Short mmCIF file of N, CA and C in Angstrom, two decimals:
data_model
loop_
_atom_site.label_atom_id
_atom_site.label_comp_id
_atom_site.label_asym_id
_atom_site.label_seq_id
_atom_site.Cartn_x
_atom_site.Cartn_y
_atom_site.Cartn_z
N SER A 123 -165.15 15.04 -21.89
CA SER A 123 -165.97 16.22 -21.75
C SER A 123 -165.10 17.39 -21.31
N GLU A 124 -165.52 18.59 -21.66
CA GLU A 124 -164.71 19.76 -21.32
C GLU A 124 -165.14 20.40 -20.01
N PHE A 125 -166.10 19.82 -19.30
CA PHE A 125 -166.53 20.36 -18.02
C PHE A 125 -165.94 19.54 -16.88
N VAL A 126 -165.52 20.21 -15.82
CA VAL A 126 -164.98 19.56 -14.62
C VAL A 126 -165.78 20.07 -13.45
N SER A 127 -166.16 19.17 -12.56
CA SER A 127 -166.92 19.62 -11.40
C SER A 127 -166.03 20.47 -10.50
N GLN A 128 -166.63 21.32 -9.74
CA GLN A 128 -165.89 22.21 -8.84
C GLN A 128 -165.09 21.37 -7.84
N GLU A 129 -165.67 20.32 -7.30
CA GLU A 129 -165.00 19.48 -6.31
C GLU A 129 -163.76 18.81 -6.92
N THR A 130 -163.87 18.28 -8.13
CA THR A 130 -162.74 17.65 -8.80
C THR A 130 -161.64 18.64 -9.07
N ALA A 131 -161.98 19.81 -9.55
CA ALA A 131 -160.99 20.84 -9.86
C ALA A 131 -160.25 21.28 -8.60
N ILE A 132 -160.97 21.48 -7.51
CA ILE A 132 -160.33 21.91 -6.26
C ILE A 132 -159.39 20.81 -5.75
N LYS A 133 -159.82 19.55 -5.82
CA LYS A 133 -158.95 18.45 -5.39
C LYS A 133 -157.68 18.39 -6.24
N MET A 134 -157.83 18.57 -7.55
CA MET A 134 -156.66 18.54 -8.44
C MET A 134 -155.70 19.66 -8.09
N LEU A 135 -156.23 20.86 -7.93
CA LEU A 135 -155.38 22.01 -7.62
C LEU A 135 -154.72 21.87 -6.26
N ALA A 136 -155.47 21.45 -5.27
CA ALA A 136 -154.93 21.32 -3.92
C ALA A 136 -153.86 20.25 -3.87
N GLY A 137 -154.10 19.12 -4.53
CA GLY A 137 -153.12 18.04 -4.53
C GLY A 137 -151.83 18.42 -5.23
N THR A 138 -151.94 19.19 -6.30
CA THR A 138 -150.77 19.57 -7.08
C THR A 138 -149.93 20.63 -6.41
N PHE A 139 -150.58 21.61 -5.81
CA PHE A 139 -149.83 22.77 -5.34
C PHE A 139 -149.66 22.87 -3.83
N ARG A 140 -150.33 22.07 -3.07
CA ARG A 140 -150.34 22.19 -1.61
C ARG A 140 -148.93 22.11 -1.01
N ARG A 141 -148.09 21.21 -1.52
CA ARG A 141 -146.78 20.99 -0.91
C ARG A 141 -145.82 22.14 -1.13
N SER A 142 -145.98 22.89 -2.19
CA SER A 142 -144.95 23.86 -2.54
C SER A 142 -145.32 25.32 -2.28
N LEU A 143 -146.54 25.61 -1.97
CA LEU A 143 -146.94 27.00 -1.80
C LEU A 143 -146.81 27.43 -0.35
N THR A 144 -146.44 28.67 -0.14
CA THR A 144 -146.42 29.22 1.22
C THR A 144 -147.85 29.38 1.67
N SER A 145 -148.05 29.55 2.97
CA SER A 145 -149.42 29.63 3.48
C SER A 145 -150.17 30.83 2.90
N ALA A 146 -149.49 31.96 2.74
CA ALA A 146 -150.16 33.14 2.17
C ALA A 146 -150.55 32.88 0.72
N ALA A 147 -149.64 32.28 -0.02
CA ALA A 147 -149.93 31.98 -1.43
C ALA A 147 -151.03 30.94 -1.52
N LEU A 148 -151.07 30.00 -0.58
CA LEU A 148 -152.09 28.96 -0.59
C LEU A 148 -153.47 29.58 -0.35
N ARG A 149 -153.55 30.52 0.60
CA ARG A 149 -154.83 31.19 0.84
C ARG A 149 -155.29 31.93 -0.41
N GLN A 150 -154.34 32.62 -1.07
CA GLN A 150 -154.64 33.36 -2.29
C GLN A 150 -155.07 32.39 -3.39
N SER A 151 -154.41 31.24 -3.47
CA SER A 151 -154.73 30.24 -4.49
C SER A 151 -156.12 29.67 -4.28
N ARG A 152 -156.49 29.41 -3.03
CA ARG A 152 -157.82 28.87 -2.76
C ARG A 152 -158.91 29.85 -3.20
N ALA A 153 -158.67 31.13 -2.91
CA ALA A 153 -159.65 32.15 -3.31
C ALA A 153 -159.77 32.19 -4.83
N ALA A 154 -158.64 32.13 -5.53
CA ALA A 154 -158.66 32.15 -6.99
C ALA A 154 -159.31 30.88 -7.52
N ALA A 155 -159.06 29.76 -6.88
CA ALA A 155 -159.66 28.50 -7.33
C ALA A 155 -161.17 28.54 -7.18
N ARG A 156 -161.64 29.07 -6.04
CA ARG A 156 -163.09 29.17 -5.85
C ARG A 156 -163.72 30.08 -6.91
N ALA A 157 -163.05 31.19 -7.19
CA ALA A 157 -163.57 32.11 -8.20
C ALA A 157 -163.55 31.46 -9.58
N ALA A 158 -162.48 30.74 -9.88
CA ALA A 158 -162.35 30.13 -11.19
C ALA A 158 -163.35 29.00 -11.39
N MET A 159 -163.73 28.33 -10.33
CA MET A 159 -164.62 27.18 -10.46
C MET A 159 -166.05 27.60 -10.77
N THR A 160 -166.32 28.86 -10.63
CA THR A 160 -167.66 29.31 -11.00
C THR A 160 -167.80 29.30 -12.51
N VAL A 161 -166.68 29.27 -13.20
CA VAL A 161 -166.68 29.20 -14.65
C VAL A 161 -166.70 27.73 -15.05
N ALA A 162 -167.51 27.37 -16.00
CA ALA A 162 -167.69 25.96 -16.35
C ALA A 162 -166.53 25.36 -17.13
N ARG A 163 -165.82 26.14 -17.93
CA ARG A 163 -164.78 25.57 -18.78
C ARG A 163 -163.45 25.52 -18.05
N PRO A 164 -162.75 24.35 -18.10
CA PRO A 164 -161.46 24.20 -17.43
C PRO A 164 -160.41 25.18 -17.96
N SER A 165 -160.40 25.45 -19.26
CA SER A 165 -159.39 26.35 -19.81
C SER A 165 -159.58 27.76 -19.26
N MET A 166 -160.82 28.16 -19.06
CA MET A 166 -161.08 29.47 -18.49
C MET A 166 -160.67 29.49 -17.03
N ALA A 167 -160.89 28.38 -16.33
CA ALA A 167 -160.49 28.29 -14.92
C ALA A 167 -158.98 28.39 -14.81
N ALA A 168 -158.27 27.75 -15.71
CA ALA A 168 -156.81 27.80 -15.69
C ALA A 168 -156.32 29.22 -15.92
N ARG A 169 -156.95 29.93 -16.87
CA ARG A 169 -156.55 31.32 -17.14
C ARG A 169 -156.82 32.21 -15.93
N ALA A 170 -157.91 31.96 -15.23
CA ALA A 170 -158.23 32.76 -14.05
C ALA A 170 -157.26 32.46 -12.91
N PHE A 171 -156.78 31.24 -12.86
CA PHE A 171 -155.91 30.79 -11.78
C PHE A 171 -154.44 31.13 -12.04
N ALA A 172 -154.03 31.29 -13.29
CA ALA A 172 -152.63 31.47 -13.67
C ALA A 172 -151.94 32.65 -12.98
N PRO A 173 -152.53 33.86 -12.90
CA PRO A 173 -151.82 34.95 -12.24
C PRO A 173 -151.51 34.66 -10.77
N CYS A 174 -152.42 34.01 -10.11
CA CYS A 174 -152.21 33.65 -8.71
C CYS A 174 -151.06 32.67 -8.58
N LEU A 175 -151.03 31.69 -9.47
CA LEU A 175 -149.97 30.68 -9.45
C LEU A 175 -148.61 31.29 -9.74
N ALA A 176 -148.55 32.17 -10.70
CA ALA A 176 -147.27 32.79 -11.06
C ALA A 176 -146.70 33.54 -9.87
N GLY A 177 -147.54 34.28 -9.14
CA GLY A 177 -147.08 35.00 -7.96
C GLY A 177 -146.63 34.05 -6.87
N ALA A 178 -147.35 32.96 -6.70
CA ALA A 178 -146.98 31.99 -5.66
C ALA A 178 -145.66 31.33 -5.99
N VAL A 179 -145.44 30.98 -7.22
CA VAL A 179 -144.19 30.33 -7.62
C VAL A 179 -143.03 31.29 -7.46
N ARG A 180 -143.22 32.57 -7.82
CA ARG A 180 -142.15 33.56 -7.65
C ARG A 180 -141.82 33.76 -6.18
N SER A 181 -142.81 33.61 -5.29
CA SER A 181 -142.57 33.87 -3.87
C SER A 181 -141.90 32.70 -3.16
N MET A 182 -141.80 31.55 -3.82
CA MET A 182 -141.16 30.39 -3.18
C MET A 182 -139.65 30.56 -3.18
N SER A 183 -139.01 30.11 -2.10
CA SER A 183 -137.56 30.14 -1.99
C SER A 183 -137.07 28.73 -2.29
N VAL A 184 -136.51 28.54 -3.47
CA VAL A 184 -136.09 27.21 -3.90
C VAL A 184 -134.60 27.22 -4.13
N ASP A 185 -133.91 26.17 -3.63
CA ASP A 185 -132.46 26.08 -3.85
C ASP A 185 -132.18 25.37 -5.17
N SER A 186 -130.90 25.14 -5.46
CA SER A 186 -130.51 24.56 -6.75
C SER A 186 -131.02 23.14 -6.94
N SER A 187 -131.35 22.43 -5.85
CA SER A 187 -131.85 21.06 -5.99
C SER A 187 -133.34 21.04 -6.28
N GLY A 188 -133.99 22.21 -6.25
CA GLY A 188 -135.42 22.27 -6.51
C GLY A 188 -136.25 22.12 -5.24
N SER A 189 -135.60 22.08 -4.09
CA SER A 189 -136.29 21.91 -2.82
C SER A 189 -136.47 23.26 -2.14
N HIS A 190 -137.57 23.41 -1.44
CA HIS A 190 -137.82 24.65 -0.70
C HIS A 190 -136.81 24.77 0.44
N SER A 191 -136.39 25.98 0.74
CA SER A 191 -135.37 26.22 1.76
C SER A 191 -135.79 25.71 3.14
N ASP A 192 -137.09 25.59 3.39
CA ASP A 192 -137.56 25.05 4.67
C ASP A 192 -137.11 23.60 4.88
N PHE A 193 -136.83 22.89 3.79
CA PHE A 193 -136.47 21.49 3.88
C PHE A 193 -134.97 21.25 3.79
N ALA A 194 -134.18 22.31 3.72
CA ALA A 194 -132.73 22.18 3.65
C ALA A 194 -132.19 21.75 5.01
N PRO A 195 -131.10 20.96 5.04
CA PRO A 195 -130.51 20.56 6.32
C PRO A 195 -130.07 21.80 7.11
N GLN A 196 -130.32 21.77 8.37
CA GLN A 196 -129.96 22.89 9.24
C GLN A 196 -128.80 22.46 10.12
N ARG A 197 -127.76 23.28 10.19
CA ARG A 197 -126.64 23.01 11.08
C ARG A 197 -126.64 24.08 12.15
N LYS A 198 -126.44 23.66 13.38
CA LYS A 198 -126.47 24.60 14.49
C LYS A 198 -125.32 25.58 14.40
N GLY A 199 -124.19 25.12 14.01
CA GLY A 199 -123.03 25.97 13.87
C GLY A 199 -121.92 25.17 13.22
N ILE A 200 -121.27 25.75 12.28
CA ILE A 200 -120.21 25.04 11.60
C ILE A 200 -118.93 25.25 12.38
N PRO A 201 -118.35 24.16 12.92
CA PRO A 201 -117.13 24.32 13.70
C PRO A 201 -115.95 24.67 12.79
N THR A 202 -115.02 25.40 13.37
CA THR A 202 -113.80 25.72 12.61
C THR A 202 -112.94 24.47 12.56
N GLU A 203 -111.99 24.48 11.64
CA GLU A 203 -111.09 23.33 11.52
C GLU A 203 -110.32 23.12 12.82
N GLN A 204 -109.93 24.22 13.47
CA GLN A 204 -109.19 24.11 14.73
C GLN A 204 -110.05 23.49 15.83
N GLU A 205 -111.34 23.85 15.87
CA GLU A 205 -112.25 23.27 16.86
C GLU A 205 -112.39 21.76 16.64
N VAL A 206 -112.45 21.35 15.39
CA VAL A 206 -112.55 19.92 15.08
C VAL A 206 -111.27 19.21 15.50
N GLN A 207 -110.12 19.79 15.18
CA GLN A 207 -108.83 19.18 15.54
C GLN A 207 -108.69 19.08 17.07
N ASP A 208 -109.13 20.10 17.80
CA ASP A 208 -109.08 20.07 19.26
C ASP A 208 -109.98 18.97 19.81
N ARG A 209 -111.14 18.84 19.21
CA ARG A 209 -112.09 17.80 19.64
C ARG A 209 -111.51 16.40 19.41
N ILE A 210 -110.85 16.21 18.27
CA ILE A 210 -110.24 14.92 17.96
C ILE A 210 -109.10 14.64 18.94
N LYS A 211 -108.27 15.64 19.19
CA LYS A 211 -107.14 15.48 20.12
C LYS A 211 -107.65 15.11 21.51
N GLN A 212 -108.70 15.78 21.95
CA GLN A 212 -109.29 15.48 23.26
C GLN A 212 -109.80 14.04 23.30
N ALA A 213 -110.44 13.59 22.24
CA ALA A 213 -110.96 12.21 22.19
C ALA A 213 -109.82 11.20 22.24
N VAL A 214 -108.79 11.44 21.44
CA VAL A 214 -107.65 10.52 21.36
C VAL A 214 -106.95 10.40 22.71
N ASN A 215 -106.88 11.52 23.43
CA ASN A 215 -106.19 11.52 24.72
C ASN A 215 -107.09 11.10 25.89
N SER A 216 -108.36 10.84 25.61
CA SER A 216 -109.31 10.49 26.67
C SER A 216 -109.25 9.02 27.06
N SER A 217 -108.57 8.21 26.28
CA SER A 217 -108.53 6.77 26.51
C SER A 217 -107.19 6.21 26.04
N LYS A 218 -106.71 5.17 26.71
CA LYS A 218 -105.45 4.54 26.31
C LYS A 218 -105.53 4.06 24.86
N VAL A 219 -106.65 3.44 24.51
CA VAL A 219 -106.86 2.93 23.15
C VAL A 219 -108.12 3.58 22.60
N TYR A 220 -108.00 4.22 21.45
CA TYR A 220 -109.13 4.93 20.85
C TYR A 220 -109.21 4.58 19.37
N LEU A 221 -110.43 4.31 18.92
CA LEU A 221 -110.65 3.89 17.53
C LEU A 221 -111.68 4.80 16.86
N PHE A 222 -111.28 5.43 15.78
CA PHE A 222 -112.22 6.12 14.90
C PHE A 222 -112.64 5.10 13.87
N MET A 223 -113.94 4.87 13.76
CA MET A 223 -114.44 3.81 12.89
C MET A 223 -115.76 4.20 12.25
N LYS A 224 -116.17 3.41 11.28
CA LYS A 224 -117.50 3.55 10.68
C LYS A 224 -118.41 2.58 11.42
N GLY A 225 -119.36 3.14 12.17
CA GLY A 225 -120.25 2.33 12.97
C GLY A 225 -119.79 2.31 14.41
N THR A 226 -120.25 1.30 15.12
CA THR A 226 -119.90 1.13 16.53
C THR A 226 -119.27 -0.24 16.72
N PRO A 227 -118.58 -0.48 17.83
CA PRO A 227 -118.01 -1.81 18.05
C PRO A 227 -119.07 -2.92 18.01
N ASP A 228 -120.27 -2.61 18.48
CA ASP A 228 -121.35 -3.62 18.44
C ASP A 228 -121.96 -3.78 17.05
N PHE A 229 -121.83 -2.75 16.22
CA PHE A 229 -122.43 -2.80 14.88
C PHE A 229 -121.55 -2.04 13.88
N PRO A 230 -120.39 -2.61 13.53
CA PRO A 230 -119.51 -1.95 12.55
C PRO A 230 -120.22 -1.81 11.21
N GLN A 231 -119.97 -0.69 10.53
CA GLN A 231 -120.63 -0.41 9.26
C GLN A 231 -119.72 -0.60 8.06
N CYS A 232 -118.53 -1.12 8.27
CA CYS A 232 -117.68 -1.47 7.13
C CYS A 232 -116.78 -2.63 7.54
N GLY A 233 -116.31 -3.37 6.57
CA GLY A 233 -115.49 -4.56 6.83
C GLY A 233 -114.17 -4.23 7.50
N PHE A 234 -113.56 -3.11 7.12
CA PHE A 234 -112.27 -2.74 7.71
C PHE A 234 -112.43 -2.39 9.19
N SER A 235 -113.47 -1.62 9.51
CA SER A 235 -113.74 -1.30 10.92
C SER A 235 -114.04 -2.58 11.69
N ASN A 236 -114.80 -3.46 11.09
CA ASN A 236 -115.15 -4.73 11.72
C ASN A 236 -113.89 -5.54 12.03
N GLN A 237 -112.94 -5.56 11.11
CA GLN A 237 -111.71 -6.33 11.31
C GLN A 237 -110.91 -5.77 12.48
N VAL A 238 -110.77 -4.46 12.58
CA VAL A 238 -110.02 -3.87 13.68
C VAL A 238 -110.73 -4.14 15.01
N VAL A 239 -112.06 -4.06 15.03
CA VAL A 239 -112.82 -4.36 16.24
C VAL A 239 -112.57 -5.81 16.66
N LYS A 240 -112.59 -6.73 15.72
CA LYS A 240 -112.35 -8.15 16.05
C LYS A 240 -110.95 -8.35 16.62
N ILE A 241 -109.97 -7.66 16.06
CA ILE A 241 -108.60 -7.78 16.57
C ILE A 241 -108.52 -7.25 18.00
N LEU A 242 -109.07 -6.07 18.24
CA LEU A 242 -109.04 -5.50 19.59
C LEU A 242 -109.80 -6.38 20.58
N ASP A 243 -110.94 -6.89 20.14
CA ASP A 243 -111.74 -7.76 21.01
C ASP A 243 -111.00 -9.06 21.32
N ALA A 244 -110.20 -9.55 20.37
CA ALA A 244 -109.43 -10.78 20.59
C ALA A 244 -108.43 -10.59 21.73
N TYR A 245 -107.92 -9.38 21.91
CA TYR A 245 -106.99 -9.09 23.00
C TYR A 245 -107.73 -8.79 24.30
N GLY A 246 -109.02 -8.56 24.22
CA GLY A 246 -109.80 -8.23 25.40
C GLY A 246 -109.47 -6.85 25.94
N VAL A 247 -108.91 -6.02 25.08
CA VAL A 247 -108.52 -4.68 25.49
C VAL A 247 -109.73 -3.76 25.57
N LYS A 248 -109.73 -2.87 26.58
CA LYS A 248 -110.80 -1.88 26.70
C LYS A 248 -110.43 -0.69 25.82
N TYR A 249 -111.37 -0.24 25.03
CA TYR A 249 -111.11 0.89 24.14
C TYR A 249 -112.38 1.71 23.96
N ASP A 250 -112.17 2.97 23.62
CA ASP A 250 -113.28 3.86 23.28
C ASP A 250 -113.27 4.04 21.77
N SER A 251 -114.42 4.42 21.24
CA SER A 251 -114.52 4.59 19.78
C SER A 251 -115.40 5.76 19.44
N PHE A 252 -115.28 6.19 18.20
CA PHE A 252 -116.11 7.28 17.67
C PHE A 252 -116.62 6.84 16.31
N ASN A 253 -117.94 6.95 16.11
CA ASN A 253 -118.57 6.61 14.84
C ASN A 253 -118.49 7.82 13.91
N VAL A 254 -117.58 7.79 12.94
CA VAL A 254 -117.38 8.93 12.05
C VAL A 254 -118.56 9.15 11.10
N LEU A 255 -119.44 8.17 10.99
CA LEU A 255 -120.62 8.34 10.12
C LEU A 255 -121.62 9.33 10.73
N GLU A 256 -121.47 9.60 12.02
CA GLU A 256 -122.39 10.53 12.69
C GLU A 256 -121.92 11.97 12.64
N ASP A 257 -120.69 12.21 12.22
CA ASP A 257 -120.16 13.58 12.22
C ASP A 257 -119.18 13.75 11.07
N LEU A 258 -119.65 14.41 10.00
CA LEU A 258 -118.83 14.60 8.81
C LEU A 258 -117.57 15.42 9.10
N ASP A 259 -117.67 16.39 10.02
CA ASP A 259 -116.50 17.21 10.35
C ASP A 259 -115.39 16.35 10.96
N VAL A 260 -115.75 15.46 11.88
CA VAL A 260 -114.75 14.57 12.49
C VAL A 260 -114.27 13.55 11.46
N ARG A 261 -115.16 13.06 10.63
CA ARG A 261 -114.77 12.07 9.61
C ARG A 261 -113.66 12.62 8.72
N GLU A 262 -113.79 13.86 8.29
CA GLU A 262 -112.76 14.46 7.45
C GLU A 262 -111.59 14.99 8.28
N GLY A 263 -111.89 15.51 9.47
CA GLY A 263 -110.87 16.08 10.32
C GLY A 263 -109.86 15.08 10.83
N VAL A 264 -110.30 13.85 11.10
CA VAL A 264 -109.38 12.84 11.62
C VAL A 264 -108.35 12.44 10.55
N LYS A 265 -108.73 12.56 9.30
CA LYS A 265 -107.79 12.26 8.21
C LYS A 265 -106.67 13.30 8.16
N VAL A 266 -107.01 14.54 8.47
CA VAL A 266 -106.02 15.62 8.53
C VAL A 266 -105.18 15.45 9.79
N PHE A 267 -105.83 15.13 10.90
CA PHE A 267 -105.17 14.98 12.20
C PHE A 267 -104.03 13.96 12.13
N SER A 268 -104.29 12.83 11.48
CA SER A 268 -103.31 11.75 11.42
C SER A 268 -102.48 11.76 10.15
N ASN A 269 -102.90 12.57 9.20
CA ASN A 269 -102.29 12.54 7.86
C ASN A 269 -102.40 11.13 7.26
N TRP A 270 -103.57 10.53 7.48
CA TRP A 270 -103.86 9.18 6.98
C TRP A 270 -105.22 9.24 6.30
N PRO A 271 -105.33 8.76 5.06
CA PRO A 271 -106.54 9.02 4.27
C PRO A 271 -107.75 8.13 4.53
N THR A 272 -107.61 7.09 5.34
CA THR A 272 -108.72 6.14 5.45
C THR A 272 -109.18 5.97 6.89
N ILE A 273 -110.35 5.38 7.03
CA ILE A 273 -110.97 5.01 8.29
C ILE A 273 -111.11 3.49 8.23
N PRO A 274 -110.85 2.75 9.29
CA PRO A 274 -110.65 3.13 10.68
C PRO A 274 -109.23 3.63 10.96
N GLN A 275 -109.12 4.29 12.13
CA GLN A 275 -107.82 4.75 12.61
C GLN A 275 -107.72 4.40 14.09
N LEU A 276 -106.62 3.75 14.45
CA LEU A 276 -106.40 3.32 15.83
C LEU A 276 -105.32 4.18 16.47
N TYR A 277 -105.59 4.62 17.69
CA TYR A 277 -104.64 5.40 18.49
C TYR A 277 -104.39 4.67 19.80
N VAL A 278 -103.11 4.59 20.20
CA VAL A 278 -102.75 4.01 21.49
C VAL A 278 -101.88 5.04 22.21
N ASP A 279 -102.24 5.35 23.43
CA ASP A 279 -101.55 6.36 24.23
C ASP A 279 -101.42 7.69 23.48
N GLY A 280 -102.45 8.08 22.77
CA GLY A 280 -102.47 9.36 22.05
C GLY A 280 -101.70 9.37 20.75
N GLU A 281 -101.09 8.25 20.39
CA GLU A 281 -100.29 8.17 19.16
C GLU A 281 -101.03 7.35 18.11
N PHE A 282 -100.94 7.81 16.88
CA PHE A 282 -101.57 7.10 15.76
C PHE A 282 -100.80 5.81 15.48
N VAL A 283 -101.52 4.69 15.46
CA VAL A 283 -100.93 3.38 15.16
C VAL A 283 -101.08 3.09 13.68
N GLY A 284 -102.30 3.23 13.15
CA GLY A 284 -102.52 2.98 11.74
C GLY A 284 -103.96 2.64 11.44
N GLY A 285 -104.18 2.28 10.18
CA GLY A 285 -105.49 1.85 9.73
C GLY A 285 -105.60 0.34 9.80
N CYS A 286 -106.59 -0.19 9.15
CA CYS A 286 -106.85 -1.62 9.20
C CYS A 286 -105.66 -2.45 8.74
N ASP A 287 -105.04 -2.06 7.64
CA ASP A 287 -103.93 -2.85 7.11
C ASP A 287 -102.75 -2.91 8.07
N ILE A 288 -102.40 -1.79 8.67
CA ILE A 288 -101.27 -1.75 9.59
C ILE A 288 -101.61 -2.48 10.89
N VAL A 289 -102.81 -2.26 11.40
CA VAL A 289 -103.23 -2.95 12.62
C VAL A 289 -103.21 -4.46 12.40
N THR A 290 -103.66 -4.90 11.24
CA THR A 290 -103.66 -6.33 10.92
C THR A 290 -102.23 -6.87 10.85
N GLN A 291 -101.32 -6.12 10.20
CA GLN A 291 -99.91 -6.54 10.12
C GLN A 291 -99.29 -6.61 11.51
N LEU A 292 -99.54 -5.59 12.33
CA LEU A 292 -99.00 -5.59 13.69
C LEU A 292 -99.55 -6.75 14.51
N HIS A 293 -100.81 -7.06 14.32
CA HIS A 293 -101.44 -8.19 15.01
C HIS A 293 -100.79 -9.50 14.57
N ASN A 294 -100.64 -9.68 13.27
CA ASN A 294 -100.07 -10.93 12.75
C ASN A 294 -98.62 -11.12 13.18
N SER A 295 -97.89 -10.03 13.36
CA SER A 295 -96.47 -10.13 13.75
C SER A 295 -96.29 -10.18 15.27
N GLY A 296 -97.37 -9.94 16.02
CA GLY A 296 -97.28 -9.94 17.48
C GLY A 296 -96.91 -8.58 18.07
N GLU A 297 -96.64 -7.60 17.22
CA GLU A 297 -96.24 -6.28 17.71
C GLU A 297 -97.41 -5.49 18.30
N LEU A 298 -98.62 -5.76 17.89
CA LEU A 298 -99.77 -5.00 18.41
C LEU A 298 -99.97 -5.28 19.89
N GLU A 299 -99.77 -6.51 20.29
CA GLU A 299 -99.92 -6.88 21.70
C GLU A 299 -98.96 -6.04 22.56
N GLU A 300 -97.75 -5.83 22.07
CA GLU A 300 -96.78 -5.00 22.77
C GLU A 300 -97.22 -3.54 22.78
N SER A 301 -97.71 -3.04 21.65
CA SER A 301 -98.17 -1.65 21.56
C SER A 301 -99.32 -1.38 22.52
N LEU A 302 -100.17 -2.38 22.69
CA LEU A 302 -101.33 -2.25 23.58
C LEU A 302 -100.93 -2.38 25.04
N GLY A 303 -99.67 -2.72 25.29
CA GLY A 303 -99.19 -2.89 26.67
C GLY A 303 -99.63 -4.18 27.27
N MET A 304 -99.85 -5.19 26.47
CA MET A 304 -100.33 -6.48 26.95
C MET A 304 -99.18 -7.44 27.26
N LYS A 305 -97.97 -7.15 26.79
CA LYS A 305 -96.82 -8.02 27.03
C LYS A 305 -96.00 -7.52 28.17
#
């Protein structure tokens, strides 16, 4: 049938456009919808509603992903590269043994980080760590800081020791125990 009840038409319009319209455009749309629903034919209702919709769509702020700007990630402040490097240096120097890793020592998020945690735990050494998955700036900045492209990264006495492969080699050769000051 070519007739739609007013209630059905309003539900269809509200469900389709509610998420994307600004509050002002939504108020304008509701008024146009009520006016259009007095007309019995859906095609006439659509024609009556179209100018309102066109204005509402033009008034939306949409980024390249098709999402409204209200839903874009918000950053409090983008740190400079120097601020990130200073933060990393402070962290590295805050503890005798420091590990940048994916995840936490209790819940590593990658096999390589897990392996370094197991090695350090085998020595019973106390160490601090930073979960690079929580901070993209530090995740990328630590690679620049050490001139080493991968995570995890182990530091002892403020000096870069290496990633998982080097830490594992040092452990297998007995040199890591000496580096940690355990011998």
